[in-house]
Short mmCIF file of C-alpha atoms and ligand atoms in Angstrom, two decimals:
data_model
loop_
_atom_site.label_atom_id
_atom_site.label_comp_id
_atom_site.label_asym_id
_atom_site.label_seq_id
_atom_site.Cartn_x
_atom_site.Cartn_y
_atom_site.Cartn_z
CA MET A 1 -36.87 31.30 -12.61
CA ARG A 2 -39.13 29.86 -14.39
CA ARG A 3 -40.22 26.16 -13.97
CA SER A 4 -41.59 26.68 -18.11
CA LYS A 5 -37.98 28.12 -19.40
CA TYR A 6 -36.53 26.22 -16.76
CA PHE A 7 -33.65 23.55 -18.64
CA MET A 8 -33.49 21.10 -16.43
CA PRO A 9 -34.16 18.00 -18.36
CA THR A 10 -35.71 14.95 -15.60
CA LEU A 11 -36.46 12.11 -15.89
CA LYS A 12 -39.19 10.07 -15.06
CA GLU A 13 -37.59 6.35 -15.15
CA THR A 14 -34.67 5.79 -13.33
CA PRO A 15 -31.67 5.21 -15.25
CA SER A 16 -30.63 1.35 -15.09
CA GLU A 17 -26.90 2.55 -15.33
CA ALA A 18 -26.59 4.00 -12.41
CA GLN A 19 -25.63 1.71 -9.75
CA ILE A 20 -26.02 4.16 -6.06
CA PRO A 21 -28.74 7.10 -5.13
CA SER A 22 -26.92 10.14 -5.82
CA HIS A 23 -26.25 8.89 -9.98
CA ARG A 24 -30.47 7.88 -9.92
CA LEU A 25 -31.03 11.76 -8.81
CA MET A 26 -28.36 13.57 -10.26
CA LEU A 27 -29.24 12.28 -13.93
CA ARG A 28 -33.30 12.57 -13.16
CA ALA A 29 -33.20 15.84 -11.91
CA GLY A 30 -31.46 16.28 -14.92
CA MET A 31 -28.54 17.82 -13.29
CA VAL A 32 -25.67 16.33 -15.58
CA ARG A 33 -25.72 14.56 -18.71
CA GLN A 34 -22.64 12.09 -19.08
CA THR A 35 -21.30 12.91 -22.65
CA ALA A 36 -18.14 10.25 -22.87
CA ALA A 37 -17.38 7.23 -20.70
CA GLY A 38 -16.53 9.09 -16.28
CA ILE A 39 -16.95 11.96 -18.29
CA TYR A 40 -19.95 15.54 -17.89
CA SER A 41 -21.81 18.49 -18.53
CA TRP A 42 -22.98 20.03 -16.69
CA LEU A 43 -27.22 21.26 -16.38
CA PRO A 44 -28.62 24.18 -15.43
CA MET A 45 -29.28 22.97 -11.53
CA GLY A 46 -26.39 20.81 -11.01
CA TYR A 47 -23.46 23.62 -12.04
CA ARG A 48 -25.22 25.67 -9.04
CA VAL A 49 -24.95 23.46 -6.73
CA LEU A 50 -21.50 22.55 -8.25
CA ARG A 51 -20.73 26.58 -8.61
CA LYS A 52 -22.06 26.55 -4.99
CA ILE A 53 -19.61 24.15 -3.30
CA GLU A 54 -16.32 25.76 -4.68
CA GLN A 55 -17.31 29.19 -3.69
CA ILE A 56 -17.71 27.75 -0.02
CA VAL A 57 -14.39 26.25 -1.18
CA ARG A 58 -12.90 29.13 -2.57
CA GLU A 59 -13.44 31.20 0.56
CA GLU A 60 -12.39 29.17 3.65
CA MET A 61 -9.95 28.76 1.11
CA ASP A 62 -9.05 32.63 0.90
CA ALA A 63 -10.33 32.86 4.60
CA THR A 64 -6.72 31.07 5.76
CA GLY A 65 -4.62 33.58 3.21
CA ALA A 66 -4.47 30.60 0.20
CA GLN A 67 -3.96 33.43 -2.77
CA GLU A 68 -5.96 32.01 -6.18
CA ILE A 69 -3.97 30.81 -9.40
CA LEU A 70 -4.90 29.16 -12.24
CA MET A 71 -3.34 26.85 -14.33
CA PRO A 72 -3.29 24.92 -17.81
CA THR A 73 -4.90 21.84 -17.79
CA ILE A 74 -2.39 20.13 -20.72
CA GLN A 75 0.88 20.14 -18.69
CA PRO A 76 4.52 19.49 -20.99
CA ALA A 77 5.80 16.42 -20.24
CA GLU A 78 9.26 17.39 -19.94
CA LEU A 79 8.26 18.78 -15.93
CA TRP A 80 7.46 15.24 -15.28
CA GLN A 81 9.54 13.97 -16.61
CA GLU A 82 11.77 15.74 -14.49
CA SER A 83 10.07 14.44 -11.19
CA GLY A 84 10.38 11.35 -12.43
CA ARG A 85 6.64 10.43 -12.02
CA TYR A 86 6.61 10.52 -16.37
CA ASP A 87 6.08 6.42 -16.40
CA ASP A 88 5.66 5.85 -12.09
CA TYR A 89 1.27 7.62 -13.59
CA GLY A 90 1.30 5.07 -15.87
CA LYS A 91 -2.38 4.32 -17.47
CA GLU A 92 -4.04 6.92 -15.05
CA MET A 93 -2.13 9.80 -17.30
CA LEU A 94 -2.91 10.81 -20.30
CA ARG A 95 -0.82 12.09 -22.70
CA ILE A 96 -1.40 13.46 -26.01
CA ASN A 97 1.06 15.13 -28.33
CA ASP A 98 0.49 17.31 -30.51
CA ARG A 99 1.11 19.05 -34.16
CA HIS A 100 4.64 19.00 -33.29
CA ASP A 101 4.58 15.71 -32.39
CA ARG A 102 6.05 17.79 -28.72
CA ALA A 103 4.68 14.50 -26.21
CA LEU A 104 1.92 16.61 -23.44
CA LEU A 105 -0.52 15.49 -20.96
CA TYR A 106 -4.05 16.00 -19.53
CA GLY A 107 -2.97 16.69 -15.60
CA PRO A 108 -3.69 14.95 -13.00
CA THR A 109 -3.10 16.90 -10.99
CA HIS A 110 -0.69 19.84 -11.30
CA GLU A 111 2.66 19.09 -8.18
CA GLU A 112 5.15 19.37 -11.22
CA ILE A 113 4.12 22.93 -12.87
CA VAL A 114 3.34 24.78 -9.02
CA THR A 115 6.64 23.86 -8.44
CA ASP A 116 8.54 25.13 -11.47
CA ILE A 117 6.61 28.58 -11.16
CA PHE A 118 7.51 28.73 -7.84
CA ARG A 119 11.28 28.07 -8.42
CA ASN A 120 11.49 30.19 -11.79
CA SER A 121 9.67 32.71 -9.46
CA VAL A 122 10.83 32.70 -5.43
CA ARG A 123 14.65 33.22 -4.70
CA SER A 124 14.29 34.35 -0.68
CA TYR A 125 12.73 33.11 2.23
CA ARG A 126 11.76 36.56 2.97
CA ASP A 127 8.71 35.07 0.87
CA LEU A 128 7.35 32.58 1.99
CA PRO A 129 5.37 30.49 3.04
CA GLN A 130 3.24 30.49 -0.11
CA ASN A 131 0.20 28.35 -0.68
CA LEU A 132 -1.35 29.51 -4.59
CA TYR A 133 -5.00 27.77 -5.08
CA GLN A 134 -6.97 25.85 -8.40
CA ILE A 135 -9.78 25.03 -8.55
CA HIS A 136 -10.71 23.49 -12.35
CA TRP A 137 -9.74 20.52 -14.55
CA LYS A 138 -7.70 17.23 -13.64
CA PHE A 139 -8.25 14.17 -16.65
CA ARG A 140 -7.42 10.56 -14.39
CA ASP A 141 -8.02 7.23 -17.24
CA GLU A 142 -9.66 5.53 -14.41
CA VAL A 143 -9.45 2.17 -14.95
CA ARG A 144 -13.13 1.33 -13.84
CA PRO A 145 -15.79 5.26 -14.40
CA ARG A 146 -18.20 4.72 -12.01
CA PHE A 147 -21.15 5.90 -9.36
CA GLY A 148 -21.34 9.33 -12.01
CA VAL A 149 -19.04 11.92 -11.24
CA MET A 150 -17.56 10.15 -7.78
CA ARG A 151 -15.98 8.70 -10.26
CA GLY A 152 -15.08 10.56 -13.14
CA ARG A 153 -12.44 10.40 -15.28
CA GLU A 154 -12.68 14.14 -15.46
CA PHE A 155 -13.72 15.99 -12.61
CA PHE A 156 -13.22 19.71 -10.84
CA MET A 157 -10.87 19.39 -7.87
CA LYS A 158 -9.68 21.88 -5.41
CA ASP A 159 -5.87 22.37 -5.21
CA ASN A 160 -3.25 23.61 -2.95
CA TYR A 161 0.37 23.50 -2.72
CA SER A 162 2.67 25.21 0.30
CA PHE A 163 6.17 26.78 0.14
CA ASP A 164 7.56 26.37 3.49
CA ILE A 165 11.43 27.47 4.63
CA ASP A 166 11.48 24.09 6.42
CA ALA A 167 9.47 21.03 8.35
CA GLU A 168 8.29 22.91 11.04
CA SER A 169 6.59 25.45 9.06
CA ALA A 170 5.92 23.00 6.64
CA ARG A 171 3.33 21.95 9.48
CA ARG A 172 1.81 24.56 10.24
CA SER A 173 0.59 24.50 6.57
CA TYR A 174 -0.91 21.68 6.54
CA ASN A 175 -2.35 22.27 9.83
CA LYS A 176 -3.11 25.52 8.12
CA MET A 177 -5.10 22.89 5.20
CA PHE A 178 -6.59 20.86 8.13
CA VAL A 179 -8.74 22.98 10.14
CA SER A 180 -9.35 24.86 6.93
CA TYR A 181 -10.91 21.61 5.67
CA LEU A 182 -12.97 20.73 9.02
CA ARG A 183 -14.36 24.11 8.29
CA THR A 184 -14.62 22.99 4.90
CA PHE A 185 -17.26 20.84 4.20
CA ALA A 186 -19.03 21.04 7.64
CA ARG A 187 -19.76 24.74 5.35
CA MET A 188 -22.06 21.05 3.01
CA GLY A 189 -23.44 20.30 6.01
CA LEU A 190 -20.67 17.39 5.82
CA THR A 191 -19.32 16.19 9.17
CA PRO A 192 -15.74 15.24 7.99
CA ILE A 193 -13.68 13.42 9.34
CA PRO A 194 -9.44 12.47 9.15
CA MET A 195 -7.29 10.22 8.86
CA GLN A 196 -4.41 8.58 8.97
CA ALA A 197 -3.59 7.84 5.28
CA ASP A 198 -1.41 6.33 2.62
CA SER A 199 0.19 9.56 -0.11
CA GLY A 200 0.63 7.07 -2.33
CA ALA A 201 1.12 8.33 -5.90
CA ILE A 202 0.95 11.54 -4.69
CA GLY A 203 4.23 10.35 -1.88
CA GLY A 204 5.23 11.77 1.63
CA ASP A 205 4.65 10.57 4.41
CA MET A 206 2.19 12.85 6.66
CA SER A 207 -1.20 12.39 4.70
CA HIS A 208 -4.81 12.50 5.82
CA GLU A 209 -8.10 11.80 3.66
CA PHE A 210 -11.05 13.68 4.51
CA ILE A 211 -13.98 11.06 4.68
CA VAL A 212 -17.88 12.12 5.11
CA LEU A 213 -19.66 9.06 6.03
CA ALA A 214 -21.73 7.42 3.55
CA ASP A 215 -23.43 3.99 3.40
CA THR A 216 -22.13 3.43 -0.92
CA GLY A 217 -18.94 5.01 0.60
CA GLU A 218 -16.05 3.15 -1.76
CA SER A 219 -13.63 3.51 2.05
CA ALA A 220 -13.66 1.61 5.15
CA VAL A 221 -13.85 4.47 8.43
CA TYR A 222 -12.93 3.13 12.20
CA CYS A 223 -12.74 5.93 14.21
CA ASP A 224 -13.87 6.77 17.69
CA ARG A 225 -18.09 7.29 18.58
CA ASP A 226 -16.57 10.36 19.85
CA TRP A 227 -16.07 11.91 16.75
CA PHE A 228 -19.73 13.24 15.97
CA LYS A 229 -20.09 15.56 18.88
CA THR A 230 -18.25 18.31 18.23
CA ASP A 231 -19.55 20.36 15.42
CA PRO A 232 -16.65 22.78 13.76
CA LEU A 233 -18.29 25.07 12.98
CA SER A 234 -18.57 25.26 16.69
CA LEU A 235 -15.38 26.34 17.19
CA GLU A 236 -12.51 29.68 17.09
CA ILE A 237 -10.77 29.87 14.04
CA ASP A 238 -7.85 31.40 13.87
CA PHE A 239 -4.87 30.68 11.44
CA ASP A 240 -2.23 33.38 12.43
CA ALA A 241 -2.59 30.95 16.11
CA ASP A 242 -0.70 27.41 16.69
CA LEU A 243 -3.48 25.24 15.60
CA GLN A 244 -2.00 22.46 16.58
CA PRO A 245 -4.16 21.86 19.87
CA ILE A 246 -7.04 21.70 17.29
CA VAL A 247 -5.95 19.02 15.09
CA ASP A 248 -4.33 17.08 18.00
CA ARG A 249 -7.60 16.67 19.24
CA TRP A 250 -8.93 15.54 16.42
CA THR A 251 -6.28 13.44 15.79
CA GLU A 252 -6.26 11.74 18.43
CA LEU A 253 -10.06 10.75 18.30
CA TYR A 254 -8.11 8.52 16.54
CA ALA A 255 -9.61 7.20 12.89
CA ALA A 256 -8.31 5.14 10.02
CA THR A 257 -8.31 4.33 6.73
CA ASP A 258 -7.99 0.08 6.21
CA GLU A 259 -4.38 0.00 5.43
CA LYS A 260 -3.75 2.52 8.70
CA HIS A 261 -6.41 0.46 11.23
CA ASP A 262 -4.62 -2.45 12.91
CA ALA A 263 -7.29 -4.50 14.76
CA GLU A 264 -5.92 -5.35 16.92
CA ASN A 265 -3.63 -2.18 18.12
CA CYS A 266 -6.84 -0.26 17.98
CA PRO A 267 -6.52 2.38 21.13
CA ILE A 268 -10.83 2.58 20.70
CA ASP A 269 -12.38 0.06 22.80
CA GLU A 270 -14.27 -1.94 21.03
CA LYS A 271 -18.19 -0.21 22.13
CA GLN A 272 -16.57 3.17 21.06
CA LEU A 273 -15.57 1.99 17.87
CA TYR A 274 -18.07 3.12 14.96
CA THR A 275 -16.91 1.57 11.44
CA GLY A 276 -18.14 1.99 8.34
CA ARG A 277 -18.80 3.69 4.91
CA GLY A 278 -17.35 7.01 3.60
CA ILE A 279 -16.36 9.05 0.61
CA GLU A 280 -13.39 10.97 0.21
CA VAL A 281 -13.50 13.95 -0.49
CA GLY A 282 -10.24 15.42 0.45
CA HIS A 283 -6.35 14.61 0.84
CA ILE A 284 -3.95 16.07 2.39
CA PHE A 285 -0.60 15.59 1.89
CA TYR A 286 2.48 16.57 2.81
CA PHE A 287 5.67 15.53 1.30
CA GLY A 288 8.99 17.62 2.23
CA THR A 289 11.58 18.28 -0.33
CA LYS A 290 9.86 15.71 -2.58
CA TYR A 291 9.55 17.53 -5.84
CA SER A 292 11.25 20.63 -4.38
CA ASP A 293 15.01 18.43 -4.44
CA SER A 294 13.75 16.30 -8.30
CA MET A 295 12.92 20.15 -10.04
CA GLY A 296 16.02 21.96 -7.87
CA ALA A 297 12.98 23.85 -5.93
CA THR A 298 15.00 26.37 -3.58
CA VAL A 299 15.66 29.65 -1.73
CA SER A 300 18.84 31.35 -0.14
CA ASP A 301 17.94 31.02 4.19
CA SER A 302 19.27 33.74 6.52
CA GLU A 303 22.42 32.78 6.32
CA GLY A 304 22.53 33.46 2.41
CA LYS A 305 22.59 29.11 1.81
CA GLU A 306 20.18 27.53 -0.69
CA THR A 307 18.23 25.65 0.67
CA LYS A 308 15.03 22.61 -0.54
CA VAL A 309 11.94 24.35 -0.23
CA GLU A 310 9.36 21.99 1.82
CA MET A 311 6.24 21.19 0.36
CA GLY A 312 2.88 19.83 0.56
CA SER A 313 -0.86 19.80 -1.33
CA TYR A 314 -4.19 19.77 -0.84
CA GLY A 315 -7.40 18.20 -2.48
CA ILE A 316 -10.60 18.77 -2.54
CA GLY A 317 -12.65 16.79 -5.19
CA VAL A 318 -15.71 19.36 -6.03
CA SER A 319 -17.80 16.75 -8.31
CA ARG A 320 -17.38 14.11 -6.19
CA LEU A 321 -18.95 16.73 -3.43
CA VAL A 322 -22.24 17.29 -5.34
CA GLY A 323 -22.70 13.60 -4.91
CA ALA A 324 -20.95 12.99 -1.68
CA ILE A 325 -24.10 15.80 0.22
CA ILE A 326 -26.44 13.98 -2.00
CA GLU A 327 -25.31 10.68 -0.99
CA ALA A 328 -26.20 11.59 2.41
CA ASN A 329 -28.71 13.77 1.98
CA HIS A 330 -31.17 12.08 0.06
CA ASP A 331 -34.57 9.79 1.01
CA ASP A 332 -37.35 7.42 -1.52
CA ASP A 333 -38.89 10.81 -3.01
CA GLY A 334 -35.28 12.29 -3.95
CA ILE A 335 -32.38 15.03 -3.18
CA ILE A 336 -32.52 17.18 0.72
CA TRP A 337 -30.06 19.99 -0.39
CA PRO A 338 -28.84 21.37 2.51
CA GLU A 339 -29.18 25.17 2.61
CA SER A 340 -25.65 26.16 1.69
CA VAL A 341 -25.32 24.71 -1.58
CA ALA A 342 -28.95 24.33 -2.34
CA PRO A 343 -29.23 25.18 -5.94
CA PHE A 344 -32.27 27.25 -5.25
CA LYS A 345 -33.53 27.49 -1.42
CA ALA A 346 -37.19 27.84 -2.22
CA GLY A 347 -39.88 26.59 -5.19
CA ILE A 348 -43.05 28.33 -5.58
CA ILE A 349 -46.00 26.41 -7.26
CA ASN A 350 -48.38 27.72 -9.11
CA LEU A 351 -51.75 24.52 -7.89
CA ARG A 352 -53.84 26.49 -10.27
CA ALA A 353 -51.10 28.01 -13.42
CA GLY A 354 -53.59 30.03 -15.62
CA ASP A 355 -56.07 30.96 -12.51
CA GLU A 356 -55.77 35.33 -12.17
CA GLY A 357 -55.77 34.89 -8.08
CA CYS A 358 -53.62 31.63 -7.83
CA ASP A 359 -50.86 33.53 -11.55
CA GLY A 360 -51.29 37.02 -8.35
CA VAL A 361 -49.52 35.52 -5.90
CA CYS A 362 -47.40 32.68 -6.69
CA GLN A 363 -46.07 35.99 -8.35
CA GLN A 364 -46.17 37.91 -6.00
CA LEU A 365 -43.86 36.25 -3.94
CA TYR A 366 -42.14 35.96 -6.28
CA ASP A 367 -40.78 38.72 -7.47
CA GLY A 368 -41.02 39.35 -2.83
CA LEU A 369 -38.71 36.28 -2.95
CA THR A 370 -36.15 37.69 -5.81
CA GLU A 371 -35.75 41.30 -4.10
CA ALA A 372 -34.61 39.52 -1.50
CA GLY A 373 -31.70 37.77 -3.34
CA VAL A 374 -33.33 34.79 -1.87
CA ASP A 375 -33.11 31.94 -5.51
CA ALA A 376 -36.73 30.83 -6.01
CA LEU A 377 -37.58 28.17 -8.34
CA TYR A 378 -40.58 28.54 -9.82
CA ASP A 379 -43.55 25.77 -11.20
CA ASP A 380 -45.39 28.13 -13.09
CA ARG A 381 -46.11 24.89 -15.96
CA ASP A 382 -50.17 24.34 -16.67
CA GLU A 383 -49.08 21.31 -14.79
CA ARG A 384 -50.98 18.04 -13.09
CA ALA A 385 -50.30 19.20 -8.61
CA GLY A 386 -49.39 15.57 -7.91
CA VAL A 387 -46.30 15.92 -10.85
CA LYS A 388 -44.99 19.64 -9.43
CA PHE A 389 -44.83 18.59 -5.34
CA ALA A 390 -43.37 14.96 -6.54
CA GLU A 391 -40.39 17.07 -8.86
CA MET A 392 -40.00 19.04 -6.19
CA ASP A 393 -39.72 16.13 -3.52
CA LEU A 394 -37.36 15.08 -6.07
CA ILE A 395 -34.94 18.39 -6.70
CA GLY A 396 -34.92 18.64 -3.07
CA LEU A 397 -34.69 22.82 -2.71
CA PRO A 398 -35.11 23.49 0.96
CA TRP A 399 -38.18 24.76 0.86
CA GLN A 400 -41.39 24.73 -0.83
CA ILE A 401 -44.01 26.66 -0.29
CA ALA A 402 -47.83 25.89 -2.71
CA VAL A 403 -50.44 28.50 -3.62
CA GLY A 404 -54.04 26.87 -4.93
CA PRO A 405 -57.81 28.16 -5.36
CA ARG A 406 -59.04 27.26 -2.07
CA GLY A 407 -56.04 29.54 0.48
CA VAL A 408 -55.46 31.70 -2.23
CA LYS A 409 -59.25 32.46 -1.21
CA ALA A 410 -58.63 32.47 2.42
CA GLY A 411 -55.74 34.18 2.61
CA THR A 412 -52.68 31.37 2.24
CA VAL A 413 -50.55 29.40 1.42
CA GLU A 414 -48.43 26.06 2.19
CA ILE A 415 -45.45 26.70 3.71
CA LYS A 416 -43.49 23.43 4.17
CA GLN A 417 -39.51 22.19 4.30
CA ARG A 418 -38.22 19.77 2.06
CA GLY A 419 -39.68 16.55 4.19
CA GLY A 420 -41.14 18.67 6.52
CA GLU A 421 -44.90 19.16 7.90
CA ARG A 422 -47.21 21.53 5.76
CA GLU A 423 -47.85 24.57 7.22
CA GLU A 424 -50.89 27.09 6.74
CA VAL A 425 -49.11 31.08 6.85
CA SER A 426 -49.98 34.14 5.53
CA VAL A 427 -48.37 35.45 2.29
CA GLU A 428 -46.52 37.54 4.64
CA SER A 429 -45.37 35.49 7.15
CA ALA A 430 -44.22 32.33 3.93
CA LEU A 431 -42.26 35.25 2.30
CA ALA A 432 -41.13 36.73 6.28
CA ARG A 433 -39.74 33.45 7.23
CA LEU A 434 -37.43 32.44 3.43
CA THR A 435 -36.23 36.33 4.17
N1 5CA B 1 -1.92 16.84 -5.89
C1 5CA B 1 -3.20 16.17 -4.99
C2 5CA B 1 -3.93 16.63 -3.63
S1 5CA B 1 -4.53 18.29 -4.87
C3 5CA B 1 -4.26 15.03 -5.55
O1 5CA B 1 -4.69 15.44 -6.38
N2 5CA B 1 -4.70 14.07 -4.66
S2 5CA B 1 -5.99 13.42 -4.42
O2 5CA B 1 -6.38 12.28 -5.64
O3 5CA B 1 -6.56 13.32 -3.42
O4 5CA B 1 -7.43 14.32 -4.94
C4 5CA B 1 -8.02 14.95 -3.97
C5 5CA B 1 -9.31 14.49 -3.60
O5 5CA B 1 -10.29 14.84 -5.46
C6 5CA B 1 -9.74 13.62 -3.72
O6 5CA B 1 -9.53 13.04 -3.01
C7 5CA B 1 -10.99 13.10 -4.30
O7 5CA B 1 -12.05 13.96 -3.62
C8 5CA B 1 -11.10 14.07 -5.76
N3 5CA B 1 -10.49 13.06 -6.75
C9 5CA B 1 -10.14 12.14 -6.85
N4 5CA B 1 -9.83 10.84 -8.30
C10 5CA B 1 -11.40 11.83 -8.73
C11 5CA B 1 -12.13 11.09 -9.99
N5 5CA B 1 -12.07 10.32 -10.10
N6 5CA B 1 -13.62 11.36 -9.69
C12 5CA B 1 -13.82 12.95 -8.96
N7 5CA B 1 -12.49 12.93 -7.70
C13 5CA B 1 -11.80 12.99 -7.50
#
């Protein structure tokens, strides 16, 4: 992509409404624009990151055997009246009447819809277990939308729902999601901490929040310092095997939120206890027959007896993750994208656009990267070098290659990793490093 043609409305000034780094940086880098309170439009660069995160989530969901579906954002009130949540949900639910005066709502979550699909389609234990997921928009009319996409009213979520014949099998489904979440967040360069949590409006008796550390996070975190010693990506995971040992290994380290942390009885000794703040990027729930009971979702078991199906639901805040990743990866100059979610892998900076030599080398780099399937943003504008370097640091691409007249004469370019040291190398070795 050529910077001169790219729609990336960066801001020089720090927007006064933004209180935390990720919100400031997302506005300054032209990734998003607020359309209404807590409602955002995603501009090209922000949307590229959102899609990268979405794709990692999708790949990791698929790896567990979950199947992707797409449910409507607008839902009929009747299903929520059946489950008993229509009144409970209160003002957070955006309620709508259609032209026939039928009560609809913009879905804040999808337990009711998916339970309805299930009860109309599945009759026998032979069709279980099932696990269905979707990635799309939710609306919650939060009292205090804030921190940009971190606490929006409209936000992008991955939500999935498991259906099992009994509690033991439901536990296996829960464990799969638990382990899959460790991998998912680790692939985005984050350290996920699963913590025992309250299940709130979703209900149920087993629940874990997945927290990533950031000083600006809304949740307090208490965990064992040994937490940070194991990389989930280093584990061989077979989703058909018993995952309980992996879950135990993580939960034995003990981590808890404010509500669950009990200073008197905390099993971790003081020196080992890490206390900090974090951002909730995922939340998983096992709620048994809460919805199958109220909504009548049953299947016949191996003896032909009608049995209420055991359910769980599992969420990941896909749009929140864009902010959370920035909170965990930035410096005074801007964002520092982990490669797996970066909007482009490299930025090419032409230090003298219009100079034949510089233009030629930049084009050679750009073509070479494009042919190798490496996304690059080529700053071909007629702008001061300082402006270009500052913008590249702001938008945080993992690699920068600067091309100037002096280097071109010597057959070299300057390559550096965001936040790292500059190095003079040949055009070929710059290409080799990135491809
Ligand atoms: N039905 C369950 C699981 S699918 C559910 O809705 N869980 S949740 O309420 O915990 O939401 C799942 C994730 O969505 C949260 O962990 C959080 O990362 C994200 N999320 C929740 N509210 C917001 C919000 N207002 N703005 C951005 N992300 C949010």
